[in-house]
PDB file of C-alpha atoms in Angstrom:
ATOM      1  CA  UNK M 279     -24.324   1.069   1.667  1.00 80.00           C
ATOM      2  CA  UNK M 280     -22.382   0.014  -1.440  1.00 81.00           C
ATOM      3  CA  UNK M 281     -19.168   1.408   0.021  1.00 80.00           C
ATOM      4  CA  UNK M 282     -19.752  -0.225   3.424  1.00 83.00           C
ATOM      5  CA  UNK M 283     -20.383  -3.632   1.863  1.00 86.00           C
ATOM      6  CA  UNK M 284     -17.405  -3.116  -0.429  1.00 82.00           C
ATOM      7  CA  UNK M 285     -15.153  -2.422   2.571  1.00 78.00           C
ATOM      8  CA  UNK M 286     -16.271  -5.622   4.293  1.00 83.00           C
ATOM      9  CA  UNK M 287     -15.733  -7.711   1.173  1.00 84.00           C
ATOM     10  CA  UNK M 288     -12.317  -6.184   0.510  1.00 78.00           C
ATOM     11  CA  UNK M 289     -11.063  -6.749   4.056  1.00 77.00           C
ATOM     12  CA  UNK M 290     -12.482 -10.255   4.384  1.00 81.00           C
ATOM     13  CA  UNK M 291     -11.566 -11.214   0.835  1.00 79.00           C
ATOM     14  CA  UNK M 292      -7.963 -10.042   1.187  1.00 75.00           C
ATOM     15  CA  UNK M 293      -7.589 -11.938   4.468  1.00 76.00           C
ATOM     16  CA  UNK M 294      -8.894 -15.199   3.019  1.00 80.00           C
ATOM     17  CA  UNK M 295      -6.878 -14.696  -0.161  1.00 77.00           C
ATOM     18  CA  UNK M 296      -3.665 -14.282   1.835  1.00 75.00           C
ATOM     19  CA  UNK M 297      -4.389 -17.220   4.149  1.00 79.00           C
ATOM     20  CA  UNK M 298      -5.410 -19.533   1.327  1.00 79.00           C
ATOM     21  CA  UNK M 299      -2.527 -18.654  -0.989  1.00 76.00           C
ATOM     22  CA  UNK M 300       0.065 -18.778   1.814  1.00 75.00           C
ATOM     23  CA  UNK M 301      -1.283 -22.180   2.889  1.00 78.00           C
ATOM     24  CA  UNK M 302      -1.088 -23.500  -0.672  1.00 76.00           C
ATOM     25  CA  UNK M 303       2.449 -22.115  -1.050  1.00 74.00           C
ATOM     26  CA  UNK M 304       3.497 -23.948   2.117  1.00 75.00           C
ATOM     27  CA  UNK M 305       1.908 -27.168   0.846  1.00 77.00           C
ATOM     28  CA  UNK M 306       4.066 -27.124  -2.293  1.00 74.00           C
ATOM     29  CA  UNK M 307       7.235 -26.323  -0.358  1.00 71.00           C
ATOM     30  CA  UNK M 308       7.748 -22.609  -1.056  1.00 65.00           C
ATOM     31  CA  UNK M 309      10.182 -21.090   1.458  1.00 62.00           C
ATOM     32  CA  UNK M 310       9.014 -18.575   4.096  1.00 61.00           C
ATOM     33  CA  UNK M 311      11.316 -15.980   2.489  1.00 60.00           C
ATOM     34  CA  UNK M 312       9.600 -16.219  -0.895  1.00 64.00           C
ATOM     35  CA  UNK M 313       6.144 -16.392   0.712  1.00 64.00           C
ATOM     36  CA  UNK M 314       6.791 -13.205   2.673  1.00 62.00           C
ATOM     37  CA  UNK M 315       8.272 -11.361  -0.311  1.00 60.00           C
ATOM     38  CA  UNK M 316       5.625 -12.278  -2.849  1.00 65.00           C
ATOM     39  CA  UNK M 317       2.472 -14.046  -1.672  1.00 69.00           C
ATOM     40  CA  UNK M 318       1.850 -11.937   1.450  1.00 69.00           C
ATOM     41  CA  UNK M 319       2.847  -8.661  -0.247  1.00 68.00           C
ATOM     42  CA  UNK M 320       0.716  -9.285  -3.331  1.00 72.00           C
ATOM     43  CA  UNK M 321      -2.243 -10.537  -1.295  1.00 72.00           C
ATOM     44  CA  UNK M 322      -2.424  -7.520   1.007  1.00 71.00           C
ATOM     45  CA  UNK M 323      -2.092  -5.167  -1.990  1.00 75.00           C
ATOM     46  CA  UNK M 324      -4.767  -6.962  -4.029  1.00 79.00           C
ATOM     47  CA  UNK M 325      -7.513  -4.461  -3.038  1.00 81.00           C
ATOM     48  CA  UNK M 326      -5.524  -1.491  -4.374  1.00 82.00           C
ATOM     49  CA  UNK M 327      -4.836  -3.303  -7.636  1.00 85.00           C
ATOM     50  CA  UNK M 328      -8.395  -4.487  -8.277  1.00 84.00           C
ATOM     51  CA  UNK M 329      -9.990  -1.170  -7.255  1.00 85.00           C
ATOM     52  CA  UNK M 330      -7.625   0.888  -9.417  1.00 87.00           C
ATOM     53  CA  UNK M 331      -8.036  -1.431 -12.407  1.00 87.00           C
ATOM     54  CA  UNK M 332     -11.817  -1.440 -12.039  1.00 87.00           C
ATOM     55  CA  UNK M 333     -11.889   2.358 -11.729  1.00 87.00           C
ATOM     56  CA  UNK M 334      -9.641   2.821 -14.760  1.00 87.00           C
ATOM     57  CA  UNK M 335     -11.775   0.515 -16.902  1.00 87.00           C
ATOM     58  CA  UNK M 336     -14.934   2.298 -15.690  1.00 85.00           C
ATOM     59  CA  UNK M 337     -13.542   5.645 -16.854  1.00 86.00           C
ATOM     60  CA  UNK M 338     -13.023   7.172 -13.395  1.00 85.00           C
ATOM     61  CA  UNK M 339      -9.248   7.659 -13.499  1.00 86.00           C
ATOM     62  CA  UNK M 340      -9.358  10.063 -10.559  1.00 87.00           C
ATOM     63  CA  UNK M 341     -10.365   7.201  -8.262  1.00 87.00           C
ATOM     64  CA  UNK M 342      -7.661   4.938  -9.725  1.00 89.00           C
ATOM     65  CA  UNK M 343      -4.755   7.354  -9.219  1.00 92.00           C
ATOM     66  CA  UNK M 344      -6.162   8.933  -6.061  1.00 91.00           C
ATOM     67  CA  UNK M 345      -6.557   5.503  -4.489  1.00 90.00           C
ATOM     68  CA  UNK M 346      -2.865   4.673  -4.906  1.00 92.00           C
ATOM     69  CA  UNK M 347      -1.492   8.051  -3.828  1.00 94.00           C
ATOM     70  CA  UNK M 348      -3.904   8.156  -0.887  1.00 92.00           C
ATOM     71  CA  UNK M 349      -3.090   4.572   0.100  1.00 91.00           C
ATOM     72  CA  UNK M 350       0.645   5.314   0.191  1.00 93.00           C
ATOM     73  CA  UNK M 351       0.021   8.349   2.394  1.00 94.00           C
ATOM     74  CA  UNK M 352      -2.271   6.334   4.679  1.00 92.00           C
ATOM     75  CA  UNK M 353       0.202   3.447   4.885  1.00 90.00           C
ATOM     76  CA  UNK M 354       2.967   5.691   6.237  1.00 91.00           C
ATOM     77  CA  UNK M 355       1.115   8.192   8.405  1.00 92.00           C
ATOM     78  CA  UNK M 356      -1.954   6.230   9.534  1.00 91.00           C
ATOM     79  CA  UNK M 357      -0.797   2.611   9.622  1.00 90.00           C
ATOM     80  CA  UNK M 358       2.699   3.186  11.011  1.00 89.00           C
ATOM     81  CA  UNK M 359       1.253   5.780  13.388  1.00 90.00           C
ATOM     82  CA  UNK M 360      -1.437   3.441  14.743  1.00 89.00           C
ATOM     83  CA  UNK M 361       1.037   0.530  14.897  1.00 88.00           C
ATOM     84  CA  UNK M 362       3.527   2.588  16.909  1.00 87.00           C
ATOM     85  CA  UNK M 363       0.776   3.638  19.325  1.00 89.00           C
ATOM     86  CA  UNK M 364      -0.001  -0.061  19.890  1.00 87.00           C
ATOM     87  CA  UNK M 365       3.673  -0.965  20.332  1.00 86.00           C
ATOM     88  CA  UNK M 366       6.722   1.221  19.565  1.00 84.00           C
ATOM     89  CA  UNK M 367       8.416   0.167  16.329  1.00 80.00           C
ATOM     90  CA  UNK M 368      12.010  -1.048  16.620  1.00 75.00           C
ATOM     91  CA  UNK M 369      13.994  -2.365  13.699  1.00 67.00           C
ATOM     92  CA  UNK M 370      17.602  -2.888  12.684  1.00 64.00           C
ATOM     93  CA  UNK M 371      18.471  -0.313   9.977  1.00 62.00           C
ATOM     94  CA  UNK M 372      19.898  -3.073   7.810  1.00 61.00           C
ATOM     95  CA  UNK M 373      16.465  -4.651   7.442  1.00 58.00           C
ATOM     96  CA  UNK M 374      14.747  -1.571   6.056  1.00 66.00           C
ATOM     97  CA  UNK M 375      17.271   1.035   4.951  1.00 71.00           C
ATOM     98  CA  UNK M 376      17.942  -0.353   1.461  1.00 74.00           C
ATOM     99  CA  UNK M 377      14.274  -0.920   0.626  1.00 75.00           C
ATOM    100  CA  UNK M 378      13.391   2.434   2.170  1.00 78.00           C
ATOM    101  CA  UNK M 379      15.860   4.290  -0.039  1.00 83.00           C
ATOM    102  CA  UNK M 380      14.576   2.332  -3.057  1.00 86.00           C
ATOM    103  CA  UNK M 381      11.039   3.424  -2.102  1.00 89.00           C
ATOM    104  CA  UNK M 382      12.121   7.080  -2.023  1.00 91.00           C
ATOM    105  CA  UNK M 383      13.809   6.794  -5.443  1.00 92.00           C
ATOM    106  CA  UNK M 384      10.857   4.942  -7.005  1.00 93.00           C
ATOM    107  CA  UNK M 385       8.400   7.450  -5.513  1.00 94.00           C
ATOM    108  CA  UNK M 386      10.456  10.265  -7.052  1.00 95.00           C
ATOM    109  CA  UNK M 387      10.398   8.536 -10.465  1.00 95.00           C
ATOM    110  CA  UNK M 388       6.649   8.003 -10.204  1.00 95.00           C
ATOM    111  CA  UNK M 389       6.128  11.645  -9.204  1.00 95.00           C
ATOM    112  CA  UNK M 390       8.214  12.802 -12.165  1.00 94.00           C
ATOM    113  CA  UNK M 391       6.140  10.702 -14.568  1.00 95.00           C
ATOM    114  CA  UNK M 392       2.857  11.882 -13.018  1.00 94.00           C
ATOM    115  CA  UNK M 393       3.859  15.563 -13.302  1.00 93.00           C
ATOM    116  CA  UNK M 394       3.519  15.215 -17.079  1.00 91.00           C
ATOM    117  CA  UNK M 395      -0.237  15.062 -16.482  1.00 90.00           C
ATOM    118  CA  UNK M 396      -0.747  11.484 -17.651  1.00 92.00           C
ATOM    119  CA  UNK M 397       0.466   7.957 -17.002  1.00 93.00           C
ATOM    120  CA  UNK M 398       0.568   6.353 -20.446  1.00 92.00           C
ATOM    121  CA  UNK M 399       1.865   3.082 -21.882  1.00 93.00           C
ATOM    122  CA  UNK M 400       5.502   4.217 -21.680  1.00 94.00           C
ATOM    123  CA  UNK M 401       5.089   5.296 -18.050  1.00 94.00           C
ATOM    124  CA  UNK M 402       3.520   1.925 -17.264  1.00 94.00           C
ATOM    125  CA  UNK M 403       6.378   0.062 -18.917  1.00 96.00           C
ATOM    126  CA  UNK M 404       8.952   2.040 -16.921  1.00 95.00           C
ATOM    127  CA  UNK M 405       7.178   1.460 -13.605  1.00 95.00           C
ATOM    128  CA  UNK M 406       6.535  -2.235 -14.269  1.00 94.00           C
ATOM    129  CA  UNK M 407      10.140  -2.820 -15.360  1.00 95.00           C
ATOM    130  CA  UNK M 408      11.352  -1.171 -12.131  1.00 93.00           C
ATOM    131  CA  UNK M 409       9.002  -3.390 -10.116  1.00 90.00           C
ATOM    132  CA  UNK M 410      10.222  -6.592 -11.759  1.00 90.00           C
ATOM    133  CA  UNK M 411      13.817  -5.457 -11.332  1.00 89.00           C
ATOM    134  CA  UNK M 412      13.234  -4.769  -7.638  1.00 83.00           C
ATOM    135  CA  UNK M 413      11.706  -8.208  -7.046  1.00 81.00           C
ATOM    136  CA  UNK M 414      14.513 -10.027  -8.871  1.00 83.00           C
ATOM    137  CA  UNK M 415      17.247  -8.016  -7.160  1.00 80.00           C
ATOM    138  CA  UNK M 416      15.692  -8.432  -3.693  1.00 73.00           C
ATOM    139  CA  UNK M 417      15.209 -12.167  -4.108  1.00 72.00           C
ATOM    140  CA  UNK M 418      18.768 -12.639  -5.369  1.00 77.00           C
ATOM    141  CA  UNK M 419      20.295 -10.718  -2.465  1.00 70.00           C
ATOM    142  CA  UNK M 420      18.200 -12.353   0.216  1.00 64.00           C
ATOM    143  CA  UNK M 421      18.415 -15.882  -1.217  1.00 65.00           C
ATOM    144  CA  UNK M 422      22.228 -15.568  -1.198  1.00 65.00           C
ATOM    145  CA  UNK M 423      22.341 -14.343   2.386  1.00 61.00           C
ATOM    146  CA  UNK M 424      23.377 -10.776   1.579  1.00 57.00           C
ATOM    147  CA  UNK M 425      20.607  -9.346   3.796  1.00 61.00           C
ATOM    148  CA  UNK M 426      19.929 -11.755   6.679  1.00 61.00           C
ATOM    149  CA  UNK M 427      17.885  -9.143   8.567  1.00 61.00           C
ATOM    150  CA  UNK M 428      15.581  -8.627   5.582  1.00 60.00           C
ATOM    151  CA  UNK M 429      15.237 -12.362   5.037  1.00 60.00           C
ATOM    152  CA  UNK M 430      14.259 -12.774   8.686  1.00 62.00           C
ATOM    153  CA  UNK M 431      11.707  -9.978   8.394  1.00 61.00           C
ATOM    154  CA  UNK M 432      10.071 -11.581   5.335  1.00 60.00           C
ATOM    155  CA  UNK M 433      10.059 -14.946   7.102  1.00 60.00           C
ATOM    156  CA  UNK M 434       8.239 -13.274  10.010  1.00 59.00           C
ATOM    157  CA  UNK M 435       5.666 -11.949   7.525  1.00 60.00           C
ATOM    158  CA  UNK M 436       4.951 -15.522   6.430  1.00 59.00           C
ATOM    159  CA  UNK M 437       4.841 -16.770  10.025  1.00 63.00           C
ATOM    160  CA  UNK M 438       2.197 -14.171  10.883  1.00 61.00           C
ATOM    161  CA  UNK M 439      -0.278 -15.906   8.546  1.00 65.00           C
ATOM    162  CA  UNK M 440      -2.144 -18.824  10.092  1.00 70.00           C
ATOM    163  CA  UNK M 441      -3.805 -21.177   7.613  1.00 70.00           C
ATOM    164  CA  UNK M 442      -5.518 -24.611   7.770  1.00 76.00           C
ATOM    165  CA  UNK M 443      -3.853 -27.741   6.364  1.00 76.00           C
ATOM    166  CA  UNK M 444      -6.626 -29.092   4.139  1.00 81.00           C
ATOM    167  CA  UNK M 445      -5.695 -28.253   0.508  1.00 81.00           C
ATOM    168  CA  UNK M 446      -9.311 -28.109  -0.641  1.00 85.00           C
ATOM    169  CA  UNK M 447     -10.166 -25.647   2.105  1.00 84.00           C
ATOM    170  CA  UNK M 448      -7.130 -23.577   1.140  1.00 81.00           C
ATOM    171  CA  UNK M 449      -8.171 -23.589  -2.511  1.00 82.00           C
ATOM    172  CA  UNK M 450     -11.709 -22.546  -1.580  1.00 87.00           C
ATOM    173  CA  UNK M 451     -10.342 -19.739   0.620  1.00 83.00           C
ATOM    174  CA  UNK M 452      -8.115 -18.490  -2.200  1.00 82.00           C
ATOM    175  CA  UNK M 453     -10.821 -18.528  -4.874  1.00 85.00           C
ATOM    176  CA  UNK M 454     -13.414 -17.113  -2.497  1.00 86.00           C
ATOM    177  CA  UNK M 455     -10.999 -14.376  -1.460  1.00 81.00           C
ATOM    178  CA  UNK M 456     -10.379 -13.407  -5.071  1.00 82.00           C
ATOM    179  CA  UNK M 457     -14.111 -13.290  -5.798  1.00 86.00           C
ATOM    180  CA  UNK M 458     -14.788 -11.180  -2.690  1.00 85.00           C
ATOM    181  CA  UNK M 459     -12.010  -8.703  -3.552  1.00 81.00           C
ATOM    182  CA  UNK M 460     -13.239  -8.326  -7.135  1.00 80.00           C
ATOM    183  CA  UNK M 461     -16.892  -7.908  -6.124  1.00 84.00           C
ATOM    184  CA  UNK M 462     -15.986  -5.607  -3.231  1.00 81.00           C
ATOM    185  CA  UNK M 463     -13.898  -3.425  -5.548  1.00 78.00           C
ATOM    186  CA  UNK M 464     -16.820  -3.135  -7.963  1.00 81.00           C
ATOM    187  CA  UNK M 465     -19.154  -2.017  -5.179  1.00 84.00           C
ATOM    188  CA  UNK M 466     -16.577   0.404  -3.777  1.00 80.00           C
ATOM    189  CA  UNK M 467     -15.926   2.069  -7.130  1.00 80.00           C
ATOM    190  CA  UNK M 468     -19.653   2.286  -7.932  1.00 83.00           C
ATOM    191  CA  UNK M 469     -20.455   3.725  -4.517  1.00 83.00           C
ATOM    192  CA  UNK M 470     -17.574   6.202  -4.649  1.00 79.00           C
ATOM    193  CA  UNK M 471     -18.548   7.352  -8.136  1.00 80.00           C
ATOM    194  CA  UNK M 472     -22.160   7.910  -7.087  1.00 83.00           C
ATOM    195  CA  UNK M 473     -21.107   9.931  -4.029  1.00 81.00           C
ATOM    196  CA  UNK M 474     -18.808  12.059  -6.169  1.00 75.00           C
ATOM    197  CA  UNK M 475     -21.606  12.808  -8.629  1.00 75.00           C
ATOM    198  CA  UNK M 476     -24.350  13.340  -6.052  1.00 81.00           C
ATOM    199  CA  UNK M 477     -22.437  15.621  -3.674  1.00 77.00           C
ATOM    200  CA  UNK M 478     -20.115  17.339  -6.127  1.00 78.00           C
ATOM    201  CA  UNK M 479     -16.952  15.846  -4.624  1.00 81.00           C
ATOM    202  CA  UNK M 480     -14.162  15.179  -7.101  1.00 83.00           C
ATOM    203  CA  UNK M 481     -13.243  11.616  -7.984  1.00 83.00           C
ATOM    204  CA  UNK M 482      -9.694  12.329  -6.805  1.00 86.00           C
ATOM    205  CA  UNK M 483     -10.799  13.275  -3.284  1.00 87.00           C
ATOM    206  CA  UNK M 484     -13.000  10.165  -3.011  1.00 87.00           C
ATOM    207  CA  UNK M 485     -10.041   8.033  -4.126  1.00 86.00           C
ATOM    208  CA  UNK M 486      -7.559   9.824  -1.837  1.00 88.00           C
ATOM    209  CA  UNK M 487      -9.673   9.481   1.294  1.00 87.00           C
ATOM    210  CA  UNK M 488     -12.568   7.074   1.587  1.00 84.00           C
ATOM    211  CA  UNK M 489     -11.419   4.477  -0.934  1.00 86.00           C
ATOM    212  CA  UNK M 490      -7.730   4.756  -0.012  1.00 85.00           C
ATOM    213  CA  UNK M 491      -8.495   4.003   3.637  1.00 84.00           C
ATOM    214  CA  UNK M 492     -10.719   1.099   2.605  1.00 80.00           C
ATOM    215  CA  UNK M 493      -8.084  -0.524   0.410  1.00 79.00           C
ATOM    216  CA  UNK M 494      -5.461  -0.009   3.143  1.00 80.00           C
ATOM    217  CA  UNK M 495      -7.507  -1.943   5.716  1.00 76.00           C
ATOM    218  CA  UNK M 496      -5.691  -5.269   5.057  1.00 73.00           C
ATOM    219  CA  UNK M 497      -2.306  -3.624   5.746  1.00 74.00           C
ATOM    220  CA  UNK M 498      -3.722  -1.971   8.870  1.00 78.00           C
ATOM    221  CA  UNK M 499      -5.083  -5.289  10.176  1.00 75.00           C
ATOM    222  CA  UNK M 500      -1.851  -7.171   9.370  1.00 72.00           C
ATOM    223  CA  UNK M 501       0.375  -4.488  10.890  1.00 76.00           C
ATOM    224  CA  UNK M 502      -1.731  -4.154  14.029  1.00 76.00           C
ATOM    225  CA  UNK M 503      -1.693  -7.923  14.650  1.00 74.00           C
ATOM    226  CA  UNK M 504       2.060  -8.051  14.004  1.00 72.00           C
ATOM    227  CA  UNK M 505       2.607  -5.273  16.541  1.00 74.00           C
ATOM    228  CA  UNK M 506       0.545  -7.102  19.179  1.00 76.00           C
ATOM    229  CA  UNK M 507       2.747 -10.180  18.642  1.00 72.00           C
ATOM    230  CA  UNK M 508       5.949  -8.157  18.951  1.00 71.00           C
ATOM    231  CA  UNK M 509       6.891  -8.274  15.255  1.00 69.00           C
ATOM    232  CA  UNK M 510       6.892  -4.533  14.610  1.00 70.00           C
ATOM    233  CA  UNK M 511       9.491  -5.024  11.867  1.00 68.00           C
ATOM    234  CA  UNK M 512       6.782  -6.862   9.923  1.00 71.00           C
ATOM    235  CA  UNK M 513       4.560  -3.778  10.098  1.00 74.00           C
ATOM    236  CA  UNK M 514       7.343  -1.670   8.634  1.00 77.00           C
ATOM    237  CA  UNK M 515       8.092  -4.252   5.947  1.00 75.00           C
ATOM    238  CA  UNK M 516       4.383  -4.395   5.065  1.00 76.00           C
ATOM    239  CA  UNK M 517       4.257  -0.637   4.516  1.00 82.00           C
ATOM    240  CA  UNK M 518       7.439  -0.390   2.439  1.00 82.00           C
ATOM    241  CA  UNK M 519       6.491  -3.411   0.318  1.00 80.00           C
ATOM    242  CA  UNK M 520       2.910  -2.268  -0.162  1.00 83.00           C
ATOM    243  CA  UNK M 521       3.918   1.252  -1.210  1.00 89.00           C
ATOM    244  CA  UNK M 522       6.436  -0.089  -3.715  1.00 88.00           C
ATOM    245  CA  UNK M 523       3.865  -2.492  -5.140  1.00 88.00           C
ATOM    246  CA  UNK M 524       1.260   0.287  -5.368  1.00 90.00           C
ATOM    247  CA  UNK M 525       3.257   2.807  -7.386  1.00 92.00           C
ATOM    248  CA  UNK M 526       5.278   0.334  -9.475  1.00 92.00           C
ATOM    249  CA  UNK M 527       3.136  -2.772  -9.821  1.00 89.00           C
ATOM    250  CA  UNK M 528      -0.424  -1.453  -9.599  1.00 90.00           C
ATOM    251  CA  UNK M 529      -0.161   1.814 -11.516  1.00 92.00           C
ATOM    252  CA  UNK M 530       2.464   0.327 -13.829  1.00 92.00           C
ATOM    253  CA  UNK M 531       0.180  -2.489 -14.967  1.00 93.00           C
ATOM    254  CA  UNK M 532      -3.035  -0.438 -14.913  1.00 92.00           C
ATOM    255  CA  UNK M 533      -1.570   2.410 -16.997  1.00 93.00           C
ATOM    256  CA  UNK M 534      -0.383  -0.089 -19.612  1.00 93.00           C
ATOM    257  CA  UNK M 535      -3.952  -1.371 -19.886  1.00 91.00           C
ATOM    258  CA  UNK M 536      -5.662   2.025 -19.703  1.00 91.00           C
ATOM    259  CA  UNK M 537      -3.836   5.400 -19.790  1.00 91.00           C
ATOM    260  CA  UNK M 538      -4.525   7.429 -16.653  1.00 92.00           C
ATOM    261  CA  UNK M 539      -4.803  11.238 -16.689  1.00 92.00           C
ATOM    262  CA  UNK M 540      -3.461  12.810 -13.487  1.00 92.00           C
ATOM    263  CA  UNK M 541      -5.688  15.535 -12.015  1.00 90.00           C
ATOM    264  CA  UNK M 542      -4.286  18.979 -11.272  1.00 90.00           C
ATOM    265  CA  UNK M 543      -4.933  18.667  -7.529  1.00 89.00           C
ATOM    266  CA  UNK M 544      -2.798  15.551  -7.383  1.00 92.00           C
ATOM    267  CA  UNK M 545       0.023  17.331  -9.227  1.00 92.00           C
ATOM    268  CA  UNK M 546      -0.116  20.476  -7.091  1.00 89.00           C
ATOM    269  CA  UNK M 547      -0.671  18.940  -3.646  1.00 92.00           C
ATOM    270  CA  UNK M 548      -1.161  15.239  -3.006  1.00 94.00           C
ATOM    271  CA  UNK M 549       1.896  13.916  -4.861  1.00 94.00           C
ATOM    272  CA  UNK M 550       4.048  16.189  -2.716  1.00 94.00           C
ATOM    273  CA  UNK M 551       2.355  15.027   0.491  1.00 95.00           C
ATOM    274  CA  UNK M 552       3.121  11.447  -0.565  1.00 95.00           C
ATOM    275  CA  UNK M 553       6.752  12.342  -1.289  1.00 94.00           C
ATOM    276  CA  UNK M 554       7.061  14.216   2.002  1.00 93.00           C
ATOM    277  CA  UNK M 555       5.682  11.285   3.996  1.00 93.00           C
ATOM    278  CA  UNK M 556       8.025   8.900   2.161  1.00 92.00           C
ATOM    279  CA  UNK M 557      11.112  11.048   2.757  1.00 89.00           C
ATOM    280  CA  UNK M 558      10.047  11.331   6.407  1.00 84.00           C
ATOM    281  CA  UNK M 559      10.908   7.645   6.820  1.00 78.00           C
ATOM    282  CA  UNK M 560      14.599   8.142   5.992  1.00 73.00           C
ATOM    283  CA  UNK M 561      15.797   9.842   9.223  1.00 72.00           C
ATOM    284  CA  UNK M 562      14.228   7.065  11.296  1.00 67.00           C
ATOM    285  CA  UNK M 563      15.884   4.367   9.199  1.00 59.00           C
ATOM    286  CA  UNK M 564      19.296   6.043   9.392  1.00 58.00           C
ATOM    287  CA  UNK M 565      19.183   6.404  13.179  1.00 58.00           C
ATOM    288  CA  UNK M 566      18.356   2.777  14.061  1.00 57.00           C
ATOM    289  CA  UNK M 567      14.639   2.900  13.413  1.00 65.00           C
ATOM    290  CA  UNK M 568      12.548   3.609  16.473  1.00 75.00           C
ATOM    291  CA  UNK M 569       9.084   5.072  16.295  1.00 79.00           C
ATOM    292  CA  UNK M 570       7.761   5.793  19.784  1.00 82.00           C
ATOM    293  CA  UNK M 571       4.131   6.030  20.815  1.00 85.00           C
ATOM    294  CA  UNK M 572       4.363   9.832  20.832  1.00 87.00           C
ATOM    295  CA  UNK M 573       5.858   9.896  17.349  1.00 85.00           C
ATOM    296  CA  UNK M 574       3.220   7.411  16.219  1.00 87.00           C
ATOM    297  CA  UNK M 575       0.551   9.772  17.536  1.00 92.00           C
ATOM    298  CA  UNK M 576       2.138  12.636  15.574  1.00 90.00           C
ATOM    299  CA  UNK M 577       2.088  10.500  12.416  1.00 91.00           C
ATOM    300  CA  UNK M 578      -1.578   9.596  12.912  1.00 92.00           C
ATOM    301  CA  UNK M 579      -2.511  13.186  13.808  1.00 94.00           C
ATOM    302  CA  UNK M 580      -0.757  14.383  10.651  1.00 93.00           C
ATOM    303  CA  UNK M 581      -2.962  12.040   8.657  1.00 94.00           C
ATOM    304  CA  UNK M 582      -5.979  13.531  10.420  1.00 92.00           C
ATOM    305  CA  UNK M 583      -4.829  16.997   9.315  1.00 93.00           C
ATOM    306  CA  UNK M 584      -4.437  15.731   5.752  1.00 92.00           C
ATOM    307  CA  UNK M 585      -8.015  14.390   5.745  1.00 90.00           C
ATOM    308  CA  UNK M 586      -9.250  17.695   7.214  1.00 89.00           C
ATOM    309  CA  UNK M 587      -7.544  19.585   4.386  1.00 89.00           C
ATOM    310  CA  UNK M 588      -9.299  17.335   1.863  1.00 88.00           C
ATOM    311  CA  UNK M 589     -12.635  18.002   3.575  1.00 81.00           C
ATOM    312  CA  UNK M 590     -11.998  21.759   3.585  1.00 79.00           C
ATOM    313  CA  UNK M 591     -10.932  21.734  -0.048  1.00 78.00           C
ATOM    314  CA  UNK M 592      -7.392  21.724  -1.383  1.00 75.00           C
ATOM    315  CA  UNK M 593      -8.192  24.330  -4.048  1.00 73.00           C
ATOM    316  CA  UNK M 594      -9.603  26.705  -1.429  1.00 71.00           C
ATOM    317  CA  UNK M 595      -6.561  26.235   0.771  1.00 72.00           C
ATOM    318  CA  UNK M 596      -4.119  26.820  -2.095  1.00 68.00           C
ATOM    319  CA  UNK M 597      -6.014  29.973  -3.074  1.00 69.00           C
ATOM    320  CA  UNK M 598      -5.754  31.342   0.485  1.00 70.00           C
ATOM    321  CA  UNK M 599      -2.065  30.523   0.643  1.00 70.00           C
ATOM    322  CA  UNK M 600      -1.521  32.196  -2.740  1.00 62.00           C
ATOM    323  CA  UNK M 601      -3.458  35.267  -1.589  1.00 51.00           C
TER     324      UNK M 601
END
């Protein structure tokens, strides 16, 4: 019950937070480019940040790290898969290739840091510095017209958000959205922790599966609506931006506040699944991105296999493979 209520609050809170903050940004004259790059991206990733921070402060680091790694896997395999099944994804390589390659490099850096067995203050500083550098570099290039396709994609992200005009309503939506996300995260972490303790499931598996899917719901809703409206490039931009924010911004900031030990299962299996899914994006981006309905089904089915492996037990599977 706690987890179910937490899911509802996270999804509804993130939606109102995005709508309210985008509406306020428009009222003060912020450009669609900046809104798409920052406000929309940060709003849809707010659940991952709040859940991971809450879990870290509550002493359940497995949920914090598992949530981010699981969310990145779900964003690529589940969200892009479902989006492509709704409407095949087409995008000019120029709009995603650079950010996609940056995502692969940043994922590799994050994986290297996590393989040490802990994300400490220094790891957090490195990840956060990379995140700030990415934002500054991206804004500079797109503001100066170096990437018109990317600028158009971020403008589409802002256009996808419909918000009222009344500033007081927008402020109430923003504050209410923040409160709902924070309260929903608290319920989700508490519920996940209780399930882990009651049924003997590791914190990492709860974070990788149940909580990761829950915190990815805003991206799934935004990407699905964008696909229905014919803006499949927005779905792709949402996934790349969200994954970058997760590993650099979320875990960077959280690990500076509270060092995060990285469980052995994550080191031996899940980090490599995340890297594999991320690298899988590159061939599509190089060959004029097109993800058909069949390929989308394969992506989504692959995520189903990943969840089945978690249910079976990664340790048991690795033991059989080793035998």
